[in-house]
Amino acid sequence: DLTFLLHSSVLDRLTGDMCDFVMQQVGSAERLQRLASSGNLLVIPLERQGIYRYHALFREILLARLRQGSPSEEADLRARAIDWHLSQGEGKAAVSQAFAIGDAELAADTVIRELVSLVFRGEVATLERWVRQFPDRPQHRDDLRILLAEAWLYLLQGRRGDFERCLAEIESLASDQPLPDTVGSPDVAVATLHMVSSLGGIKDMMVNARTIRESGPRSSPFWAVAWVMGGIAHHLMGLTPDIREALADGEYHSRGVAVPHAVALAQIGYGECAAGNLAEGHLLVSEAVEEVEANALQDYSMMPVVYCALAYSESLRGAASKSEAAASHAGALLGKVDGLVDPVHVQLRLMLAEAALARRVLPAAEAELVMIGHRLDDEPDAKLLYEWYDDLTNRIAFRSENGLIVELTP
């Protein structure tokens, strides 16, 4: 059993099928069961039947002995463990194995395969841990895979300066390095970063969304995002004033991809509420919230629109405390990406101002307009945003001057 123990020590958890695959043998399930039932405390069965782990100290001893006797064997075992984890959809475990080998090339290949999944689950802390594990070496500044992971980290953290620097590095590579279908070609990967960050303004966002939709692949979740963000851009430029019409295709094409679909539902729901269809609008917003919660995305930096729409629909329903709670959460999420996505940021601040106005809380509505600040200065194409901002400013001033605003207790 010693060889089995040594070779299986590279695995965080153990199942019969996994051990058979990694060690290229049969009978591992029976061997694990025998070891666990022998009365020792070193092989520990977990809650689910047939899954085990080694005592942490025991595993460290086994790994040290394996490395001392067969260092190359450890690398082979971990490489097969990566294949196993990827085949089972266990991306994080695969990346951990790649870093454990100390093979930056293999780690970069595994990270880029899992990048999109991580981005769409909002696991920013995990992404940061992965990026930080790459050694700071000059050759890594020429690796598109590592730079893309780094760029997404900075984007999701709202670190505009770092994001712009990293994006410039990516564009200077002119790389044709192959990427997974979920990411797309290097050109599509760059267009996606430009689209989501909106650094070039609302028109640039629409152009990049079109590039992604036309280039594909359709299997990439970013294809669905492009449909939604393209619709939002079309709406904010005043080309399709009705957000419900602007996002009809986006809602359809994003079904099955939680992040963009929740965004589309929330935007359309807000539009229904603003058009006077409160029951239908609140239902759509509630569906967006359910989708967010079902995928544990409540604290994801790309989800503030859902809570902005919820704040507005609850304010119209007279649920002031629920509206304020949703607005507070939306504001916290917006703060995470404060330096990026300016046109959408302005739109969401205007939504929150509308919600505060509907609650008859003038200071909160005015504060949202102040938060918009200079963001509109660099958005000459965002016609609808300018009109909305001016209209809202005038309505707040009129109500204030005529004593129509009363601060209500929730």
Short mmCIF file of C-alpha atoms in Angstrom, two decimals:
data_model
loop_
_atom_site.label_atom_id
_atom_site.label_comp_id
_atom_site.label_asym_id
_atom_site.label_seq_id
_atom_site.Cartn_x
_atom_site.Cartn_y
_atom_site.Cartn_z
CA ASP A 1 0.00 0.00 0.00
CA LEU A 2 2.96 2.37 0.37
CA THR A 3 3.20 3.12 -3.36
CA PHE A 4 -0.53 3.81 -3.45
CA LEU A 5 -0.27 6.17 -0.48
CA LEU A 6 2.69 8.04 -1.97
CA HIS A 7 1.14 8.47 -5.40
CA SER A 8 -2.30 9.45 -4.14
CA SER A 9 -0.84 12.09 -1.80
CA VAL A 10 -0.91 14.59 -4.71
CA LEU A 11 -4.73 14.63 -4.45
CA ASP A 12 -6.65 16.88 -2.06
CA ARG A 13 -9.50 14.41 -1.93
CA LEU A 14 -9.68 10.82 -3.04
CA THR A 15 -12.21 8.70 -4.90
CA GLY A 16 -11.75 5.34 -6.47
CA ASP A 17 -12.30 6.54 -10.03
CA MET A 18 -9.97 9.50 -9.59
CA CYS A 19 -7.17 7.40 -8.12
CA ASP A 20 -7.58 4.79 -10.88
CA PHE A 21 -7.26 7.51 -13.53
CA VAL A 22 -4.36 9.40 -11.97
CA MET A 23 -2.36 6.30 -11.04
CA GLN A 24 -3.38 4.31 -14.12
CA GLN A 25 -4.56 1.29 -12.20
CA VAL A 26 -7.77 -0.40 -11.01
CA GLY A 27 -9.17 -1.33 -7.63
CA SER A 28 -8.55 1.98 -5.87
CA ALA A 29 -12.06 2.21 -4.40
CA GLU A 30 -11.67 -1.09 -2.54
CA ARG A 31 -8.20 -0.11 -1.34
CA LEU A 32 -9.43 3.24 0.00
CA GLN A 33 -12.33 1.57 1.79
CA ARG A 34 -9.98 -0.98 3.37
CA LEU A 35 -7.54 1.73 4.53
CA ALA A 36 -10.34 3.85 5.99
CA SER A 37 -11.95 0.93 7.83
CA SER A 38 -8.69 -0.36 9.32
CA GLY A 39 -9.12 1.82 12.40
CA ASN A 40 -6.42 4.39 11.65
CA LEU A 41 -7.09 8.12 11.73
CA LEU A 42 -4.94 8.92 8.72
CA VAL A 43 -7.43 8.07 5.96
CA ILE A 44 -10.59 10.03 6.68
CA PRO A 45 -13.93 9.32 4.99
CA LEU A 46 -15.90 12.45 4.09
CA GLU A 47 -19.64 12.96 4.27
CA ARG A 48 -20.34 11.70 0.75
CA GLN A 49 -19.84 7.97 0.43
CA GLY A 50 -16.71 6.91 -1.42
CA ILE A 51 -14.79 10.19 -0.91
CA TYR A 52 -11.80 10.39 1.40
CA ARG A 53 -8.91 12.62 2.35
CA TYR A 54 -5.65 12.11 4.19
CA HIS A 55 -4.85 13.71 7.53
CA ALA A 56 -3.04 16.95 6.66
CA LEU A 57 0.23 16.12 8.44
CA PHE A 58 0.24 12.56 7.08
CA ARG A 59 -0.24 13.90 3.57
CA GLU A 60 2.66 16.32 3.99
CA ILE A 61 4.93 13.47 5.04
CA LEU A 62 3.85 11.37 2.04
CA LEU A 63 4.40 14.27 -0.37
CA ALA A 64 7.86 14.98 1.05
CA ARG A 65 8.83 11.35 0.61
CA LEU A 66 7.45 11.25 -2.95
CA ARG A 67 9.43 14.37 -3.89
CA GLN A 68 12.56 13.00 -2.36
CA GLY A 69 12.34 9.70 -4.17
CA SER A 70 10.55 10.50 -7.46
CA PRO A 71 10.20 14.24 -8.21
CA SER A 72 9.40 13.65 -11.88
CA GLU A 73 6.70 11.17 -10.90
CA GLU A 74 4.89 13.85 -8.92
CA ALA A 75 4.69 16.06 -12.02
CA ASP A 76 3.26 13.19 -14.11
CA LEU A 77 0.69 12.37 -11.43
CA ARG A 78 -0.42 15.99 -11.08
CA ALA A 79 -0.66 16.40 -14.87
CA ARG A 80 -3.09 13.48 -14.99
CA ALA A 81 -4.94 14.95 -11.98
CA ILE A 82 -5.41 18.16 -13.99
CA ASP A 83 -6.92 16.18 -16.85
CA TRP A 84 -9.25 14.44 -14.41
CA HIS A 85 -10.40 17.64 -12.71
CA LEU A 86 -11.02 19.40 -16.02
CA SER A 87 -13.04 16.43 -17.30
CA GLN A 88 -15.19 16.66 -14.17
CA GLY A 89 -15.67 20.43 -14.40
CA GLU A 90 -13.48 21.04 -11.35
CA GLY A 91 -11.52 24.00 -12.67
CA LYS A 92 -10.23 25.36 -9.38
CA ALA A 93 -8.80 22.00 -8.38
CA ALA A 94 -7.11 21.73 -11.79
CA VAL A 95 -5.47 25.14 -11.39
CA SER A 96 -4.27 24.24 -7.88
CA GLN A 97 -2.60 21.14 -9.29
CA ALA A 98 -0.92 23.16 -12.04
CA PHE A 99 0.57 25.63 -9.58
CA ALA A 100 1.64 22.77 -7.29
CA ILE A 101 3.83 21.42 -10.09
CA GLY A 102 5.50 24.81 -10.40
CA ASP A 103 5.00 24.72 -14.16
CA ALA A 104 3.99 28.26 -15.16
CA GLU A 105 3.22 27.20 -18.72
CA LEU A 106 0.78 24.52 -17.60
CA ALA A 107 -0.66 26.84 -14.95
CA ALA A 108 -1.26 29.61 -17.53
CA ASP A 109 -2.96 27.15 -19.88
CA THR A 110 -5.21 25.89 -17.08
CA VAL A 111 -6.04 29.38 -15.78
CA ILE A 112 -7.09 30.67 -19.21
CA ARG A 113 -9.36 27.65 -19.63
CA GLU A 114 -11.09 28.49 -16.36
CA LEU A 115 -10.96 32.29 -16.63
CA VAL A 116 -14.39 32.86 -18.14
CA SER A 117 -16.09 30.50 -15.70
CA LEU A 118 -14.44 32.33 -12.81
CA VAL A 119 -15.40 35.76 -14.18
CA PHE A 120 -19.04 34.74 -14.58
CA ARG A 121 -19.17 33.33 -11.05
CA GLY A 122 -17.73 36.56 -9.67
CA GLU A 123 -14.91 34.78 -7.85
CA VAL A 124 -12.57 37.76 -7.76
CA ALA A 125 -10.62 36.57 -4.71
CA THR A 126 -9.79 33.28 -6.43
CA LEU A 127 -8.73 35.09 -9.60
CA GLU A 128 -6.46 37.37 -7.59
CA ARG A 129 -4.86 34.39 -5.85
CA TRP A 130 -4.17 32.75 -9.21
CA VAL A 131 -2.69 35.88 -10.77
CA ARG A 132 -0.44 36.45 -7.75
CA GLN A 133 0.97 32.93 -7.98
CA PHE A 134 2.68 33.57 -11.31
CA PRO A 135 6.33 34.51 -10.71
CA ASP A 136 7.17 38.10 -11.62
CA ARG A 137 9.32 37.32 -14.65
CA PRO A 138 9.80 39.33 -17.86
CA GLN A 139 8.59 36.47 -20.08
CA HIS A 140 5.21 36.51 -18.36
CA ARG A 141 4.63 40.06 -19.66
CA ASP A 142 4.59 38.49 -23.13
CA ASP A 143 2.10 35.75 -22.24
CA LEU A 144 -1.37 36.71 -23.44
CA ARG A 145 -3.01 34.17 -21.14
CA ILE A 146 -1.50 35.65 -17.97
CA LEU A 147 -2.13 39.23 -19.09
CA LEU A 148 -5.80 38.49 -19.84
CA ALA A 149 -6.28 37.01 -16.37
CA GLU A 150 -4.59 40.06 -14.87
CA ALA A 151 -6.67 42.49 -16.92
CA TRP A 152 -9.92 40.84 -15.81
CA LEU A 153 -8.78 41.00 -12.20
CA TYR A 154 -8.16 44.75 -12.43
CA LEU A 155 -11.45 45.29 -14.28
CA LEU A 156 -13.49 43.45 -11.67
CA GLN A 157 -11.68 45.32 -8.88
CA GLY A 158 -12.28 48.70 -10.55
CA ARG A 159 -8.55 49.48 -10.73
CA ARG A 160 -8.66 51.70 -13.80
CA GLY A 161 -4.98 52.66 -13.99
CA ASP A 162 -3.76 49.07 -13.65
CA PHE A 163 -6.41 47.90 -16.12
CA GLU A 164 -5.42 50.46 -18.75
CA ARG A 165 -1.73 49.57 -18.36
CA CYS A 166 -2.44 45.86 -18.70
CA LEU A 167 -4.77 46.38 -21.67
CA ALA A 168 -2.07 48.42 -23.42
CA GLU A 169 0.39 45.56 -22.87
CA ILE A 170 -2.08 43.10 -24.38
CA GLU A 171 -2.68 45.27 -27.44
CA SER A 172 1.05 45.79 -27.98
CA LEU A 173 1.63 42.03 -28.19
CA ALA A 174 -0.30 41.59 -31.45
CA SER A 175 -0.44 37.96 -30.34
CA ASP A 176 -1.95 35.07 -32.26
CA GLN A 177 -1.58 32.78 -29.25
CA PRO A 178 -4.44 30.24 -29.35
CA LEU A 179 -7.10 30.73 -26.69
CA PRO A 180 -10.05 28.57 -25.56
CA ASP A 181 -13.37 28.99 -27.36
CA THR A 182 -14.88 30.49 -24.21
CA VAL A 183 -12.45 33.41 -24.56
CA GLY A 184 -12.42 33.67 -28.35
CA SER A 185 -9.62 34.86 -30.59
CA PRO A 186 -7.08 37.41 -29.27
CA ASP A 187 -8.96 40.15 -31.16
CA VAL A 188 -12.27 39.11 -29.59
CA ALA A 189 -10.64 38.91 -26.15
CA VAL A 190 -9.44 42.51 -26.50
CA ALA A 191 -12.81 43.67 -27.86
CA THR A 192 -14.48 42.06 -24.83
CA LEU A 193 -12.29 43.97 -22.39
CA HIS A 194 -13.01 47.22 -24.23
CA MET A 195 -16.75 46.49 -24.32
CA VAL A 196 -17.13 45.62 -20.64
CA SER A 197 -14.89 48.43 -19.37
CA SER A 198 -16.43 51.02 -21.74
CA LEU A 199 -13.16 52.97 -21.68
CA GLY A 200 -13.76 54.28 -25.20
CA GLY A 201 -17.26 55.52 -24.48
CA ILE A 202 -20.73 54.37 -25.39
CA LYS A 203 -20.22 54.26 -29.17
CA ASP A 204 -17.05 52.19 -28.74
CA MET A 205 -18.96 49.83 -26.47
CA MET A 206 -21.58 49.30 -29.19
CA VAL A 207 -18.91 48.74 -31.89
CA ASN A 208 -17.06 46.17 -29.78
CA ALA A 209 -20.31 44.40 -28.92
CA ARG A 210 -21.03 44.08 -32.65
CA THR A 211 -17.52 42.71 -33.26
CA ILE A 212 -18.01 40.03 -30.62
CA ARG A 213 -21.48 39.06 -31.88
CA GLU A 214 -20.23 38.75 -35.46
CA SER A 215 -16.98 36.94 -34.62
CA GLY A 216 -18.27 34.58 -31.96
CA PRO A 217 -17.94 31.89 -31.01
CA ARG A 218 -21.53 31.57 -29.87
CA SER A 219 -20.41 29.04 -27.26
CA SER A 220 -18.66 31.84 -25.35
CA PRO A 221 -20.71 33.48 -22.58
CA PHE A 222 -19.30 36.79 -23.79
CA TRP A 223 -21.32 36.37 -26.96
CA ALA A 224 -24.43 36.62 -24.77
CA VAL A 225 -22.93 39.59 -22.91
CA ALA A 226 -22.32 41.33 -26.24
CA TRP A 227 -26.01 41.08 -27.13
CA VAL A 228 -27.00 42.66 -23.81
CA MET A 229 -24.34 45.39 -23.72
CA GLY A 230 -24.91 46.22 -27.37
CA GLY A 231 -28.60 46.70 -26.64
CA ILE A 232 -27.84 48.91 -23.64
CA ALA A 233 -25.48 51.03 -25.75
CA HIS A 234 -28.09 51.36 -28.50
CA HIS A 235 -30.58 52.52 -25.89
CA LEU A 236 -28.30 55.00 -24.12
CA MET A 237 -27.33 56.59 -27.45
CA GLY A 238 -31.01 57.25 -28.06
CA LEU A 239 -31.11 54.96 -31.11
CA THR A 240 -33.71 52.73 -29.43
CA PRO A 241 -35.31 54.87 -26.70
CA ASP A 242 -37.41 52.03 -25.27
CA ILE A 243 -35.09 49.79 -23.22
CA ARG A 244 -37.59 46.94 -23.53
CA GLU A 245 -37.25 46.97 -27.30
CA ALA A 246 -33.48 47.54 -27.15
CA LEU A 247 -32.91 44.45 -25.00
CA ALA A 248 -35.44 42.03 -26.48
CA ASP A 249 -32.75 40.17 -28.45
CA GLY A 250 -30.28 40.42 -25.57
CA GLU A 251 -32.72 38.80 -23.16
CA TYR A 252 -33.35 35.96 -25.61
CA HIS A 253 -29.70 35.27 -26.48
CA SER A 254 -28.51 35.44 -22.86
CA ARG A 255 -30.88 32.79 -21.52
CA GLY A 256 -28.85 30.19 -19.69
CA VAL A 257 -26.01 32.61 -18.86
CA ALA A 258 -26.85 34.00 -15.44
CA VAL A 259 -24.93 37.29 -15.39
CA PRO A 260 -26.07 38.88 -18.67
CA HIS A 261 -29.55 37.41 -18.41
CA ALA A 262 -30.10 38.88 -14.95
CA VAL A 263 -28.86 42.23 -16.28
CA ALA A 264 -31.27 42.06 -19.22
CA LEU A 265 -34.24 41.13 -17.02
CA ALA A 266 -33.47 43.95 -14.59
CA GLN A 267 -33.10 46.54 -17.35
CA ILE A 268 -36.34 45.46 -19.04
CA GLY A 269 -38.10 45.30 -15.67
CA TYR A 270 -37.02 48.84 -14.91
CA GLY A 271 -38.34 49.93 -18.30
CA GLU A 272 -41.71 48.33 -17.60
CA CYS A 273 -41.93 50.07 -14.20
CA ALA A 274 -40.99 53.43 -15.74
CA ALA A 275 -43.69 52.92 -18.39
CA GLY A 276 -46.33 52.44 -15.70
CA ASN A 277 -46.49 48.63 -15.87
CA LEU A 278 -45.48 48.12 -12.24
CA ALA A 279 -46.78 44.57 -11.80
CA GLU A 280 -45.00 43.26 -14.91
CA GLY A 281 -41.87 45.27 -14.18
CA HIS A 282 -41.58 44.15 -10.58
CA LEU A 283 -42.08 40.53 -11.64
CA LEU A 284 -39.18 40.78 -14.12
CA VAL A 285 -36.94 42.47 -11.55
CA SER A 286 -37.81 39.76 -9.02
CA GLU A 287 -36.85 37.11 -11.58
CA ALA A 288 -33.50 38.88 -12.02
CA VAL A 289 -32.95 38.86 -8.24
CA GLU A 290 -33.81 35.16 -8.09
CA GLU A 291 -31.30 34.40 -10.84
CA VAL A 292 -28.62 36.36 -9.00
CA GLU A 293 -29.31 34.63 -5.70
CA ALA A 294 -29.53 31.17 -7.26
CA ASN A 295 -26.01 31.65 -8.59
CA ALA A 296 -24.67 33.33 -5.41
CA LEU A 297 -23.86 36.55 -7.31
CA GLN A 298 -25.29 39.03 -4.79
CA ASP A 299 -21.90 40.64 -4.13
CA TYR A 300 -20.59 40.48 -7.68
CA SER A 301 -19.35 43.84 -8.97
CA MET A 302 -21.21 43.40 -12.27
CA MET A 303 -24.64 43.05 -10.61
CA PRO A 304 -25.58 46.53 -9.34
CA VAL A 305 -28.20 47.04 -12.07
CA VAL A 306 -30.35 44.30 -10.52
CA TYR A 307 -30.46 46.12 -7.19
CA CYS A 308 -30.93 49.54 -8.82
CA ALA A 309 -33.98 48.19 -10.61
CA LEU A 310 -35.18 46.55 -7.38
CA ALA A 311 -34.78 49.84 -5.49
CA TYR A 312 -36.92 51.57 -8.11
CA SER A 313 -39.68 48.95 -8.30
CA GLU A 314 -39.92 48.69 -4.49
CA SER A 315 -40.12 52.48 -4.20
CA LEU A 316 -43.07 52.55 -6.62
CA ARG A 317 -44.74 49.81 -4.60
CA GLY A 318 -44.39 51.94 -1.44
CA ALA A 319 -41.90 49.55 0.19
CA ALA A 320 -39.48 52.27 1.30
CA SER A 321 -37.34 50.10 3.59
CA LYS A 322 -36.86 47.45 0.89
CA SER A 323 -36.07 50.13 -1.66
CA GLU A 324 -33.46 51.73 0.59
CA ALA A 325 -31.84 48.36 1.34
CA ALA A 326 -31.59 47.56 -2.37
CA ALA A 327 -30.24 51.05 -3.12
CA SER A 328 -27.61 50.72 -0.41
CA HIS A 329 -26.45 47.38 -1.79
CA ALA A 330 -26.37 48.73 -5.34
CA GLY A 331 -24.30 51.70 -4.21
CA ALA A 332 -21.77 49.41 -2.54
CA LEU A 333 -21.44 47.34 -5.73
CA LEU A 334 -21.06 50.47 -7.87
CA GLY A 335 -18.24 51.55 -5.60
CA LYS A 336 -16.29 48.43 -6.55
CA VAL A 337 -16.00 49.55 -10.19
CA ASP A 338 -16.06 53.28 -9.60
CA GLY A 339 -13.39 54.08 -12.18
CA LEU A 340 -14.79 52.00 -15.01
CA VAL A 341 -17.93 51.43 -17.12
CA ASP A 342 -18.84 55.14 -17.03
CA PRO A 343 -21.95 55.16 -19.27
CA VAL A 344 -23.60 52.28 -17.44
CA HIS A 345 -22.49 53.79 -14.12
CA VAL A 346 -24.32 57.02 -15.01
CA GLN A 347 -27.43 55.09 -16.02
CA LEU A 348 -27.49 53.20 -12.73
CA ARG A 349 -26.97 56.35 -10.67
CA LEU A 350 -29.93 57.89 -12.49
CA MET A 351 -31.99 54.79 -11.64
CA LEU A 352 -31.09 55.21 -7.98
CA ALA A 353 -31.98 58.90 -8.13
CA GLU A 354 -35.38 57.98 -9.58
CA ALA A 355 -35.87 55.48 -6.77
CA ALA A 356 -35.00 58.10 -4.14
CA LEU A 357 -37.35 60.59 -5.78
CA ALA A 358 -40.13 58.02 -5.76
CA ARG A 359 -39.46 57.52 -2.03
CA ARG A 360 -39.64 61.32 -1.70
CA VAL A 361 -36.14 61.51 -0.24
CA LEU A 362 -34.67 64.58 -1.89
CA PRO A 363 -31.16 64.45 -0.34
CA ALA A 364 -30.61 60.92 -1.61
CA ALA A 365 -31.77 61.83 -5.12
CA GLU A 366 -29.49 64.88 -5.21
CA ALA A 367 -26.58 62.82 -3.88
CA GLU A 368 -26.89 60.39 -6.79
CA LEU A 369 -26.70 63.28 -9.28
CA VAL A 370 -23.58 64.54 -7.51
CA MET A 371 -22.06 61.05 -7.77
CA ILE A 372 -22.44 61.24 -11.54
CA GLY A 373 -20.11 64.25 -11.46
CA HIS A 374 -18.04 64.64 -14.60
CA ARG A 375 -18.81 61.19 -16.03
CA LEU A 376 -21.05 62.63 -18.73
CA ASP A 377 -18.37 65.04 -19.95
CA ASP A 378 -16.66 62.35 -22.01
CA GLU A 379 -19.86 60.77 -23.32
CA PRO A 380 -21.01 63.04 -26.20
CA ASP A 381 -22.86 60.15 -27.85
CA ALA A 382 -24.94 59.22 -24.79
CA LYS A 383 -27.93 61.30 -25.88
CA LEU A 384 -30.47 59.57 -23.66
CA LEU A 385 -28.30 60.00 -20.57
CA TYR A 386 -27.99 63.75 -21.12
CA GLU A 387 -31.74 64.11 -21.62
CA TRP A 388 -32.51 61.94 -18.60
CA TYR A 389 -30.03 63.81 -16.39
CA ASP A 390 -31.44 67.22 -17.37
CA ASP A 391 -35.03 66.06 -16.93
CA LEU A 392 -34.35 64.53 -13.54
CA THR A 393 -32.45 67.61 -12.38
CA ASN A 394 -35.40 69.80 -13.36
CA ARG A 395 -37.95 67.55 -11.65
CA ILE A 396 -35.95 67.53 -8.42
CA ALA A 397 -35.60 71.33 -8.53
CA PHE A 398 -39.31 71.80 -9.24
CA ARG A 399 -40.41 69.55 -6.40
CA SER A 400 -37.95 71.16 -4.03
CA GLU A 401 -39.05 74.69 -4.91
CA ASN A 402 -42.71 73.80 -4.55
CA GLY A 403 -42.36 71.88 -1.33
CA LEU A 404 -43.43 68.60 -2.91
CA ILE A 405 -40.65 66.55 -1.38
CA VAL A 406 -41.25 65.07 2.03
CA GLU A 407 -38.65 62.82 3.61
CA LEU A 408 -40.56 59.76 4.68
CA THR A 409 -39.69 57.28 7.40
CA PRO A 410 -39.38 53.79 5.93
#
